[in-house]
PDB file of C-alpha atoms (C1' of nucleotides) in Angstrom:
ATOM      1  CA  MET A   1      -5.525  -2.522   8.127  1.00 40.00           C
ATOM      2  CA  LEU A   2      -4.171  -2.975  11.214  1.00 40.00           C
ATOM      3  CA  ASP A   3      -3.194  -6.570  11.444  1.00 37.00           C
ATOM      4  CA  SER A   4       1.207  -6.078  12.044  1.00 38.00           C
ATOM      5  CA  VAL A   5      -0.277  -4.346  14.278  1.00 38.00           C
ATOM      6  CA  THR A   6      -1.510  -5.768  17.769  1.00 38.00           C
ATOM      7  CA  HIS A   7      -1.605  -4.395  21.112  1.00 38.00           C
ATOM      8  CA  SER A   8       0.488  -5.755  22.898  1.00 36.00           C
ATOM      9  CA  THR A   9       2.963  -3.273  20.713  1.00 37.00           C
ATOM     10  CA  PHE A  10       1.532  -0.350  23.239  1.00 37.00           C
ATOM     11  CA  LEU A  11       1.611  -1.575  26.067  1.00 35.00           C
ATOM     12  CA  PRO A  12       1.900   0.657  29.022  1.00 35.00           C
ATOM     13  CA  ASN A  13       5.573  -1.517  29.567  1.00 35.00           C
ATOM     14  CA  THR A  14       6.953  -0.916  26.089  1.00 35.00           C
ATOM     15  CA  SER A  15       9.504   1.683  26.262  1.00 37.00           C
ATOM     16  CA  PHE A  16       9.298   4.807  23.533  1.00 38.00           C
ATOM     17  CA  CYS A  17      12.215   6.273  25.109  1.00 36.00           C
ATOM     18  CA  ASP A  18      14.213   4.185  23.198  1.00 37.00           C
ATOM     19  CA  PRO A  19      17.722   4.662  23.261  1.00 33.00           C
ATOM     20  CA  LEU A  20      19.062   3.819  19.658  1.00 34.00           C
ATOM     21  CA  MET A  21      16.238   6.673  18.537  1.00 35.00           C
ATOM     22  CA  SER A  22      17.351  10.666  17.821  1.00 36.00           C
ATOM     23  CA  TRP A  23      16.300  13.666  18.186  1.00 38.00           C
ATOM     24  CA  THR A  24      17.678  14.314  14.877  1.00 40.00           C
ATOM     25  CA  ASP A  25      16.038  11.415  13.492  1.00 40.00           C
ATOM     26  CA  LEU A  26      12.869  11.762  13.944  1.00 37.00           C
ATOM     27  CA  PHE A  27      12.998  15.345  13.290  1.00 39.00           C
ATOM     28  CA  GLY A  28      16.006  15.961  11.017  1.00 42.00           C
ATOM     29  CA  THR A  29      18.349  18.897  11.738  1.00 40.00           C
ATOM     30  CA  GLU A  30      18.379  21.841  14.249  1.00 36.00           C
ATOM     31  CA  GLU A  31      17.902  24.042  11.077  1.00 37.00           C
ATOM     32  CA  TYR A  32      14.242  23.656  11.155  1.00 38.00           C
ATOM     33  CA  TYR A  33      14.618  23.984  15.490  1.00 38.00           C
ATOM     34  CA  PRO A  34      16.236  26.197  16.438  1.00 33.00           C
ATOM     35  CA  GLY A  35      14.945  26.695  20.147  1.00 35.00           C
ATOM     36  CA  PHE A  36      15.882  22.617  20.780  1.00 38.00           C
ATOM     37  CA  GLU A  37      19.153  21.548  19.102  1.00 34.00           C
ATOM     38  CA  HIS A  38      22.337  23.421  18.578  1.00 30.00           C
ATOM     39  CA  GLN A  39      25.122  21.179  17.837  1.00 30.00           C
ATOM     40  CA  THR A  40      25.037  19.620  13.847  1.00 27.00           C
ATOM     41  CA  THR A  41      25.176  16.402  14.974  1.00 27.00           C
ATOM     42  CA  CYS A  42      23.301  15.908  17.631  1.00 27.00           C
ATOM     43  CA  ASP A  43      22.126  12.735  19.778  1.00 28.00           C
ATOM     44  CA  SER A  44      20.226  13.905  22.057  1.00 36.00           C
ATOM     45  CA  TYR A  45      16.749  12.258  22.540  1.00 41.00           C
ATOM     46  CA  TRP A  46      13.418  12.551  21.513  1.00 53.00           C
ATOM     47  CA  THR A  47      11.937  12.308  24.429  1.00 61.00           C
ATOM     48  CA  SER A  48      13.984  14.761  25.997  1.00 57.00           C
ATOM     49  CA  VAL A  49      11.694  17.317  24.214  1.00 69.00           C
ATOM     50  CA  PRO A  50       8.090  16.897  25.855  1.00 76.00           C
ATOM     51  CA  PRO A  51       5.503  16.870  23.557  1.00 81.00           C
ATOM     52  CA  GLU A  52       3.861  20.200  24.912  1.00 81.00           C
ATOM     53  CA  TYR A  53       6.893  21.773  23.298  1.00 77.00           C
ATOM     54  CA  TRP A  54       6.739  20.389  19.404  1.00 79.00           C
ATOM     55  CA  THR A  55       6.345  22.863  16.775  1.00 78.00           C
ATOM     56  CA  LYS A  56       3.296  21.363  13.614  1.00 79.00           C
ATOM     57  CA  ARG A  57       6.536  20.276  11.708  1.00 76.00           C
ATOM     58  CA  HIS A  58       7.221  17.982  14.992  1.00 78.00           C
ATOM     59  CA  VAL A  59       3.924  16.917  15.205  1.00 83.00           C
ATOM     60  CA  TRP A  60       3.855  15.846  11.383  1.00 81.00           C
ATOM     61  CA  GLU A  61       6.744  14.405  11.978  1.00 78.00           C
ATOM     62  CA  TRP A  62       5.977  12.113  14.865  1.00 82.00           C
ATOM     63  CA  LEU A  63       3.009  10.833  12.708  1.00 84.00           C
ATOM     64  CA  GLN A  64       5.015   9.839   9.904  1.00 79.00           C
ATOM     65  CA  PHE A  65       7.658   8.257  12.133  1.00 77.00           C
ATOM     66  CA  CYS A  66       4.508   6.265  13.679  1.00 79.00           C
ATOM     67  CA  CYS A  67       3.399   5.173  10.738  1.00 79.00           C
ATOM     68  CA  ASP A  68       7.204   4.362   9.451  1.00 72.00           C
ATOM     69  CA  GLN A  69       7.947   2.416  13.106  1.00 70.00           C
ATOM     70  CA  TYR A  70       4.034   0.794  14.040  1.00 69.00           C
ATOM     71  CA  LYS A  71       2.746   0.377  10.380  1.00 72.00           C
ATOM     72  CA  LEU A  72      -0.329   2.236  10.869  1.00 76.00           C
ATOM     73  CA  ASP A  73      -2.041   3.741   7.846  1.00 77.00           C
ATOM     74  CA  ILE A  74      -1.333   6.939   7.044  1.00 78.00           C
ATOM     75  CA  ASN A  75      -3.660   7.205   4.557  1.00 76.00           C
ATOM     76  CA  SER A  76      -6.238   6.592   7.455  1.00 81.00           C
ATOM     77  CA  ILE A  77      -4.906   9.951   9.491  1.00 84.00           C
ATOM     78  CA  SER A  78      -6.993  13.659   7.997  1.00 83.00           C
ATOM     79  CA  PHE A  79      -3.472  15.627   8.215  1.00 79.00           C
ATOM     80  CA  CYS A  80      -5.367  18.694   8.429  1.00 79.00           C
ATOM     81  CA  HIS A  81      -6.861  17.726  12.130  1.00 84.00           C
ATOM     82  CA  PHE A  82      -3.093  17.645  12.837  1.00 86.00           C
ATOM     83  CA  ASN A  83      -1.914  20.966  11.886  1.00 79.00           C
ATOM     84  CA  ILE A  84      -1.806  21.927  15.345  1.00 82.00           C
ATOM     85  CA  SER A  85       1.301  22.383  17.853  1.00 81.00           C
ATOM     86  CA  GLY A  86       2.317  19.859  20.603  1.00 83.00           C
ATOM     87  CA  LEU A  87       0.520  21.842  23.437  1.00 83.00           C
ATOM     88  CA  GLN A  88      -2.747  21.553  21.162  1.00 85.00           C
ATOM     89  CA  LEU A  89      -1.651  18.166  20.541  1.00 89.00           C
ATOM     90  CA  CYS A  90      -1.333  17.007  24.221  1.00 87.00           C
ATOM     91  CA  SER A  91      -4.682  18.638  24.736  1.00 85.00           C
ATOM     92  CA  MET A  92      -6.268  15.873  22.577  1.00 86.00           C
ATOM     93  CA  SER A  93      -9.143  13.580  23.757  1.00 84.00           C
ATOM     94  CA  GLN A  94      -8.805   9.986  22.950  1.00 85.00           C
ATOM     95  CA  GLU A  95     -12.037  10.946  21.013  1.00 84.00           C
ATOM     96  CA  GLU A  96     -10.198  13.700  19.320  1.00 86.00           C
ATOM     97  CA  PHE A  97      -8.112  11.236  18.117  1.00 89.00           C
ATOM     98  CA  VAL A  98     -10.164   8.860  16.915  1.00 87.00           C
ATOM     99  CA  ASP A  99     -11.862  11.178  15.341  1.00 87.00           C
ATOM    100  CA  ALA A 100      -9.106  12.340  13.549  1.00 88.00           C
ATOM    101  CA  ALA A 101      -7.501   9.617  12.762  1.00 88.00           C
ATOM    102  CA  GLY A 102     -10.084   6.124  13.056  1.00 83.00           C
ATOM    103  CA  ILE A 103      -8.559   3.527  14.819  1.00 80.00           C
ATOM    104  CA  CYS A 104      -5.113   4.703  14.236  1.00 84.00           C
ATOM    105  CA  GLY A 105      -5.859   7.561  16.408  1.00 86.00           C
ATOM    106  CA  GLU A 106      -6.177   5.037  19.394  1.00 82.00           C
ATOM    107  CA  TYR A 107      -2.639   3.991  19.314  1.00 81.00           C
ATOM    108  CA  LEU A 108      -2.029   7.787  18.282  1.00 87.00           C
ATOM    109  CA  TYR A 109      -3.300   8.464  21.332  1.00 86.00           C
ATOM    110  CA  PHE A 110      -1.458   5.912  23.079  1.00 79.00           C
ATOM    111  CA  ILE A 111       1.321   6.899  22.129  1.00 83.00           C
ATOM    112  CA  LEU A 112       1.644  10.074  23.007  1.00 85.00           C
ATOM    113  CA  GLN A 113       0.660   9.244  26.315  1.00 81.00           C
ATOM    114  CA  ASN A 114       3.670   7.221  26.692  1.00 75.00           C
ATOM    115  CA  ILE A 115       5.621   9.463  24.921  1.00 79.00           C
ATOM    116  CA  ARG A 116       4.716  12.128  27.950  1.00 77.00           C
ATOM    117  CA  THR A 117       4.777  10.511  30.772  1.00 72.00           C
ATOM    118  CA  GLN A 118       8.008   9.640  29.841  1.00 67.00           C
ATOM    119  CA  ALA A 119       9.712  12.612  28.315  1.00 65.00           C
ATOM    120  CA  PRO A 120       9.833  13.517  32.123  1.00 75.00           C
ATOM    121  CA  ASP A 121      11.489  10.450  33.602  1.00 53.00           C
ATOM    122  CA  SER A 122      14.602  10.974  34.672  1.00 40.00           C
ATOM    123  CA  SER A 123      15.643   7.257  33.574  1.00 42.00           C
ATOM    124  CA  CYS A 124      14.938   8.826  30.215  1.00 39.00           C
ATOM    125  CA  LEU A 125      16.133  11.840  31.142  1.00 40.00           C
ATOM    126  CA  LYS A 126      20.041  11.003  31.714  1.00 38.00           C
ATOM    127  CA  THR A 127      20.029   8.487  28.712  1.00 37.00           C
ATOM    128  CA  GLY A 128      18.465  11.142  26.943  1.00 36.00           C
ATOM    129  CA  SER A 129      19.897  14.004  27.009  1.00 35.00           C
ATOM    130  CA  ILE A 130      22.232  16.729  25.552  1.00 30.00           C
ATOM    131  CA  LYS A 131      24.784  16.638  28.081  1.00 32.00           C
ATOM    132  CA  ASN A 132      24.876  12.844  27.288  1.00 36.00           C
ATOM    133  CA  GLN A 133      25.342  12.766  23.828  1.00 34.00           C
ATOM    134  CA  GLU A 134      28.753  11.950  23.440  1.00 32.00           C
ATOM    135  CA  SER A 135      27.808   8.427  24.628  1.00 33.00           C
ATOM    136  CA  HIS A 136      25.498   7.363  22.089  1.00 32.00           C
ATOM    137  CA  SER A 137      27.303   8.966  19.226  1.00 31.00           C
ATOM    138  CA  HIS A 138      29.043   6.076  19.247  1.00 28.00           C
ATOM    139  CA  SER A 139      26.012   3.900  20.252  1.00 28.00           C
ATOM    140  CA  ARG A 140      25.064   2.380  16.758  1.00 27.00           C
ATOM    141  CA  SER A 141      22.430   5.143  15.023  1.00 29.00           C
ATOM    142  CA  SER A 142      18.505   4.487  13.598  1.00 30.00           C
ATOM    143  CA  LEU A 143      19.992   6.982  11.301  1.00 33.00           C
ATOM    144  CA  GLN A 144      21.681   3.778   9.623  1.00 34.00           C
ATOM    145  CA  SER A 145      18.129   1.815  10.025  1.00 43.00           C
ATOM    146  CA  SER A 146      16.169   4.362   8.076  1.00 79.00           C
ATOM    147  CA  HIS A 147      15.720   2.632   4.955  1.00 93.00           C
ATOM    148  CA  LEU A 148      16.876   4.082   1.866  1.00 96.00           C
ATOM    149  CA  TRP A 149      13.367   5.323  -0.061  1.00 96.00           C
ATOM    150  CA  GLU A 150      12.502   6.901   3.435  1.00 93.00           C
ATOM    151  CA  PHE A 151      16.031   8.893   3.356  1.00 94.00           C
ATOM    152  CA  VAL A 152      15.087  10.182  -0.481  1.00 96.00           C
ATOM    153  CA  ARG A 153      11.949  10.654   0.558  1.00 94.00           C
ATOM    154  CA  ASP A 154      12.855  12.770   3.253  1.00 89.00           C
ATOM    155  CA  LEU A 155      15.425  14.616   1.158  1.00 92.00           C
ATOM    156  CA  LEU A 156      12.278  15.465  -0.956  1.00 93.00           C
ATOM    157  CA  LEU A 157      10.597  16.801   1.242  1.00 89.00           C
ATOM    158  CA  SER A 158      13.362  19.348   2.932  1.00 84.00           C
ATOM    159  CA  PRO A 159      14.529  21.461   0.370  1.00 78.00           C
ATOM    160  CA  GLU A 160      16.907  22.564   2.926  1.00 75.00           C
ATOM    161  CA  GLU A 161      18.700  19.650   2.958  1.00 81.00           C
ATOM    162  CA  ASN A 162      18.243  18.494  -0.570  1.00 88.00           C
ATOM    163  CA  CYS A 163      20.547  21.043  -2.073  1.00 89.00           C
ATOM    164  CA  GLY A 164      18.922  20.331  -5.392  1.00 93.00           C
ATOM    165  CA  ILE A 165      20.404  16.833  -5.195  1.00 96.00           C
ATOM    166  CA  LEU A 166      16.890  15.725  -5.566  1.00 96.00           C
ATOM    167  CA  GLU A 167      13.695  17.134  -7.299  1.00 96.00           C
ATOM    168  CA  TRP A 168       9.771  16.588  -8.517  1.00 96.00           C
ATOM    169  CA  GLU A 169       8.811  16.550 -11.153  1.00 96.00           C
ATOM    170  CA  ASP A 170       5.423  15.454 -10.891  1.00 96.00           C
ATOM    171  CA  ARG A 171       4.825  16.309  -7.957  1.00 95.00           C
ATOM    172  CA  GLU A 172       1.067  14.385  -7.424  1.00 95.00           C
ATOM    173  CA  GLN A 173       2.204  11.163  -9.025  1.00 96.00           C
ATOM    174  CA  GLY A 174       5.602  11.105  -7.329  1.00 97.00           C
ATOM    175  CA  ILE A 175       7.721  10.983 -10.119  1.00 98.00           C
ATOM    176  CA  PHE A 176      10.818  12.799  -8.949  1.00 97.00           C
ATOM    177  CA  ARG A 177      14.531  12.958 -10.799  1.00 97.00           C
ATOM    178  CA  VAL A 178      18.032  12.263  -8.935  1.00 98.00           C
ATOM    179  CA  VAL A 179      19.633  15.992 -10.268  1.00 97.00           C
ATOM    180  CA  LYS A 180      22.877  14.769  -8.681  1.00 97.00           C
ATOM    181  CA  SER A 181      23.235  11.581  -8.366  1.00 97.00           C
ATOM    182  CA  GLU A 182      27.117  11.260  -7.074  1.00 96.00           C
ATOM    183  CA  ALA A 183      26.478  13.887  -4.533  1.00 96.00           C
ATOM    184  CA  LEU A 184      23.145  11.462  -4.200  1.00 97.00           C
ATOM    185  CA  ALA A 185      25.574   8.463  -3.641  1.00 97.00           C
ATOM    186  CA  LYS A 186      27.847  10.762  -1.122  1.00 95.00           C
ATOM    187  CA  MET A 187      24.648  11.704   1.257  1.00 95.00           C
ATOM    188  CA  TRP A 188      23.295   8.366   1.671  1.00 96.00           C
ATOM    189  CA  GLY A 189      26.490   6.716   2.317  1.00 95.00           C
ATOM    190  CA  GLN A 190      27.534   9.229   4.907  1.00 91.00           C
ATOM    191  CA  ARG A 191      24.152   7.828   6.565  1.00 91.00           C
ATOM    192  CA  LYS A 192      25.183   4.521   6.295  1.00 93.00           C
ATOM    193  CA  LYS A 193      28.848   5.379   7.036  1.00 91.00           C
ATOM    194  CA  ASN A 194      30.196   3.887   4.409  1.00 95.00           C
ATOM    195  CA  ASP A 195      32.126   6.564   1.806  1.00 94.00           C
ATOM    196  CA  ARG A 196      32.296   3.757  -0.849  1.00 96.00           C
ATOM    197  CA  MET A 197      28.357   3.892  -1.857  1.00 97.00           C
ATOM    198  CA  THR A 198      28.006   4.762  -6.034  1.00 98.00           C
ATOM    199  CA  TYR A 199      25.189   6.174  -7.269  1.00 98.00           C
ATOM    200  CA  GLU A 200      25.551   2.994  -9.026  1.00 98.00           C
ATOM    201  CA  LYS A 201      25.374   0.913  -6.422  1.00 98.00           C
ATOM    202  CA  LEU A 202      22.989   2.536  -4.105  1.00 98.00           C
ATOM    203  CA  SER A 203      20.451   2.767  -8.383  1.00 98.00           C
ATOM    204  CA  ARG A 204      20.430  -1.273  -7.775  1.00 98.00           C
ATOM    205  CA  ALA A 205      19.210  -1.061  -4.504  1.00 98.00           C
ATOM    206  CA  LEU A 206      16.775   1.467  -5.663  1.00 98.00           C
ATOM    207  CA  ARG A 207      15.882  -1.550  -8.430  1.00 98.00           C
ATOM    208  CA  TYR A 208      14.980  -3.436  -6.209  1.00 97.00           C
ATOM    209  CA  TYR A 209      12.054  -1.149  -5.050  1.00 97.00           C
ATOM    210  CA  TYR A 210      10.039  -2.160  -8.392  1.00 97.00           C
ATOM    211  CA  LYS A 211       9.502  -5.307  -6.904  1.00 95.00           C
ATOM    212  CA  THR A 212       8.162  -3.877  -3.798  1.00 95.00           C
ATOM    213  CA  GLY A 213       5.998  -1.359  -4.862  1.00 95.00           C
ATOM    214  CA  ILE A 214       7.792   0.950  -3.182  1.00 96.00           C
ATOM    215  CA  LEU A 215       9.600   2.525  -6.609  1.00 97.00           C
ATOM    216  CA  GLU A 216       7.714   2.138  -9.873  1.00 97.00           C
ATOM    217  CA  ARG A 217       9.650   1.851 -13.013  1.00 97.00           C
ATOM    218  CA  VAL A 218       9.517   5.634 -15.084  1.00 96.00           C
ATOM    219  CA  ASP A 219      12.046   4.700 -19.014  1.00 95.00           C
ATOM    220  CA  ARG A 220      13.422   7.863 -18.439  1.00 97.00           C
ATOM    221  CA  ARG A 221      16.847   8.056 -17.424  1.00 98.00           C
ATOM    222  CA  LEU A 222      17.494   9.093 -13.638  1.00 98.00           C
ATOM    223  CA  VAL A 223      13.501   9.171 -13.018  1.00 98.00           C
ATOM    224  CA  TYR A 224      11.531   7.283  -9.936  1.00 98.00           C
ATOM    225  CA  LYS A 225       8.068   7.063  -9.116  1.00 98.00           C
ATOM    226  CA  PHE A 226       6.522   6.663  -5.555  1.00 97.00           C
ATOM    227  CA  GLY A 227       4.483   3.093  -5.609  1.00 96.00           C
ATOM    228  CA  LYS A 228       2.118   2.102  -3.954  1.00 93.00           C
ATOM    229  CA  ASN A 229       3.634   1.192  -1.448  1.00 93.00           C
ATOM    230  CA  ALA A 230       5.673   4.041  -0.246  1.00 94.00           C
ATOM    231  CA  HIS A 231       3.765   6.086   1.930  1.00 89.00           C
ATOM    232  CA  GLY A 232       4.519  10.148   2.908  1.00 88.00           C
ATOM    233  CA  TRP A 233       5.762  11.168   0.064  1.00 92.00           C
ATOM    234  CA  GLN A 234       2.356  12.763  -0.759  1.00 88.00           C
ATOM    235  CA  GLU A 235       1.540  16.574  -0.532  1.00 81.00           C
ATOM    236  CA  ASP A 236      -2.147  16.732   0.487  1.00 74.00           C
ATOM    237  CA  LYS A 237      -1.105  14.085   2.803  1.00 65.00           C
ATOM    238  CA  LEU A 238       1.505  16.079   4.595  1.00 63.00           C
TER     239      LEU A 238
ATOM    240  C1'  DA B   1      20.536 -18.189  17.990  1.00 50.59           C
ATOM    241  C1'  DG B   2      18.218 -17.919  13.289  1.00 50.59           C
ATOM    242  C1'  DT B   3      15.523 -15.472  10.050  1.00 50.59           C
ATOM    243  C1'  DA B   4      13.694 -12.649   6.751  1.00 50.59           C
ATOM    244  C1'  DA B   5      14.319  -8.102   4.542  1.00 50.59           C
ATOM    245  C1'  DC B   6      17.103  -4.915   3.286  1.00 50.59           C
ATOM    246  C1'  DT B   7      21.385  -3.659   1.329  1.00 50.59           C
ATOM    247  C1'  DT B   8      25.786  -3.359  -0.914  1.00 50.59           C
ATOM    248  C1'  DT B   9      29.533  -5.540  -4.230  1.00 50.59           C
ATOM    249  C1'  DC B  10      30.195  -7.606  -7.697  1.00 50.59           C
ATOM    250  C1'  DC B  11      29.575  -8.455 -12.833  1.00 50.59           C
ATOM    251  C1'  DT B  12      27.990  -8.620 -17.996  1.00 50.59           C
ATOM    252  C1'  DG B  13      25.437  -6.931 -21.012  1.00 50.59           C
ATOM    253  C1'  DA B  14      21.963  -3.261 -23.575  1.00 50.59           C
ATOM    254  C1'  DT B  15      21.111   1.422 -23.972  1.00 50.59           C
ATOM    255  C1'  DT B  16      21.046   6.010 -23.875  1.00 50.59           C
TER     256       DT B  16
ATOM    257  C1'  DC C   1      32.729   7.055 -24.840  1.00 50.59           C
ATOM    258  C1'  DA C   2      30.991   8.301 -19.894  1.00 50.59           C
ATOM    259  C1'  DA C   3      27.010   7.455 -17.165  1.00 50.59           C
ATOM    260  C1'  DT C   4      23.279   4.958 -16.766  1.00 50.59           C
ATOM    261  C1'  DC C   5      20.086   1.069 -16.580  1.00 50.59           C
ATOM    262  C1'  DA C   6      18.844  -4.447 -16.017  1.00 50.59           C
ATOM    263  C1'  DG C   7      18.898  -7.797 -13.251  1.00 50.59           C
ATOM    264  C1'  DG C   8      21.674 -12.470 -11.428  1.00 50.59           C
ATOM    265  C1'  DA C   9      23.952 -14.044  -7.676  1.00 50.59           C
ATOM    266  C1'  DA C  10      26.263 -13.239  -3.366  1.00 50.59           C
ATOM    267  C1'  DA C  11      27.682 -11.180   0.743  1.00 50.59           C
ATOM    268  C1'  DG C  12      26.858  -8.775   4.498  1.00 50.59           C
ATOM    269  C1'  DT C  13      23.450  -5.529   7.817  1.00 50.59           C
ATOM    270  C1'  DT C  14      19.544  -5.334  10.739  1.00 50.59           C
ATOM    271  C1'  DA C  15      15.520  -5.944  12.799  1.00 50.59           C
ATOM    272  C1'  DC C  16      12.499  -9.141  14.929  1.00 50.59           C
TER     273       DC C  16
END
DNA sequence: AGTAACTTTCCTGATT
DNA sequence: CAATCAGGAAAGTTAC
């Protein structure tokens, strides 16, 4: 399960202050978190907000991020144990992490402790502070590294940004419909800073996912289904 | 620096 | 007819 994750990935010298990773990337727009950010396209970094101040939603997004980033098995995580604020998260012992997420719990605990020690670290704050966000806006953003299927998934899961572009056809089975194809393409293009994106091209990329089991073919126009290798979309796991 | 994975671009032809 | 689907091919990009 964790063969792709070696312990060295989480050694203390591993930086969790990745300067390419923004708070927005991890936690979405400021609409959810009016207390943290005030710029619409802010690029300040998530380490600028200590985990103690995270909301439940932040905690959930962080778990998802860890699964995506470190290839942890999302199915081994009991999300109901993590329906808690950042403050509560920080008060959890390593044993409690293991209880809630098995072997992944150990890694999650370790990652969290790294973030906690690095979030107030001056070098992180220096590079990650809101004041310095302008310089980062010119650097490579991990927005560009987000995969298409994750972008689609996250859009599906955030009605505020969705604007009726995507909608669930069958929530349990992970079947969804592209309602506004051109709008979807435009939004994807926006994320990739590519104004030549079209639904034609986007759908070609989606079709490649059939091969890898991220998506499954549905014999209906503009309808797709998450495959067994897609994760993070299931309602009861959120 | 090299490679593999992923995405974009373009295309031909089929289907709705 | 216009939009979408299916993939092949190849080039471009990103992550490691």
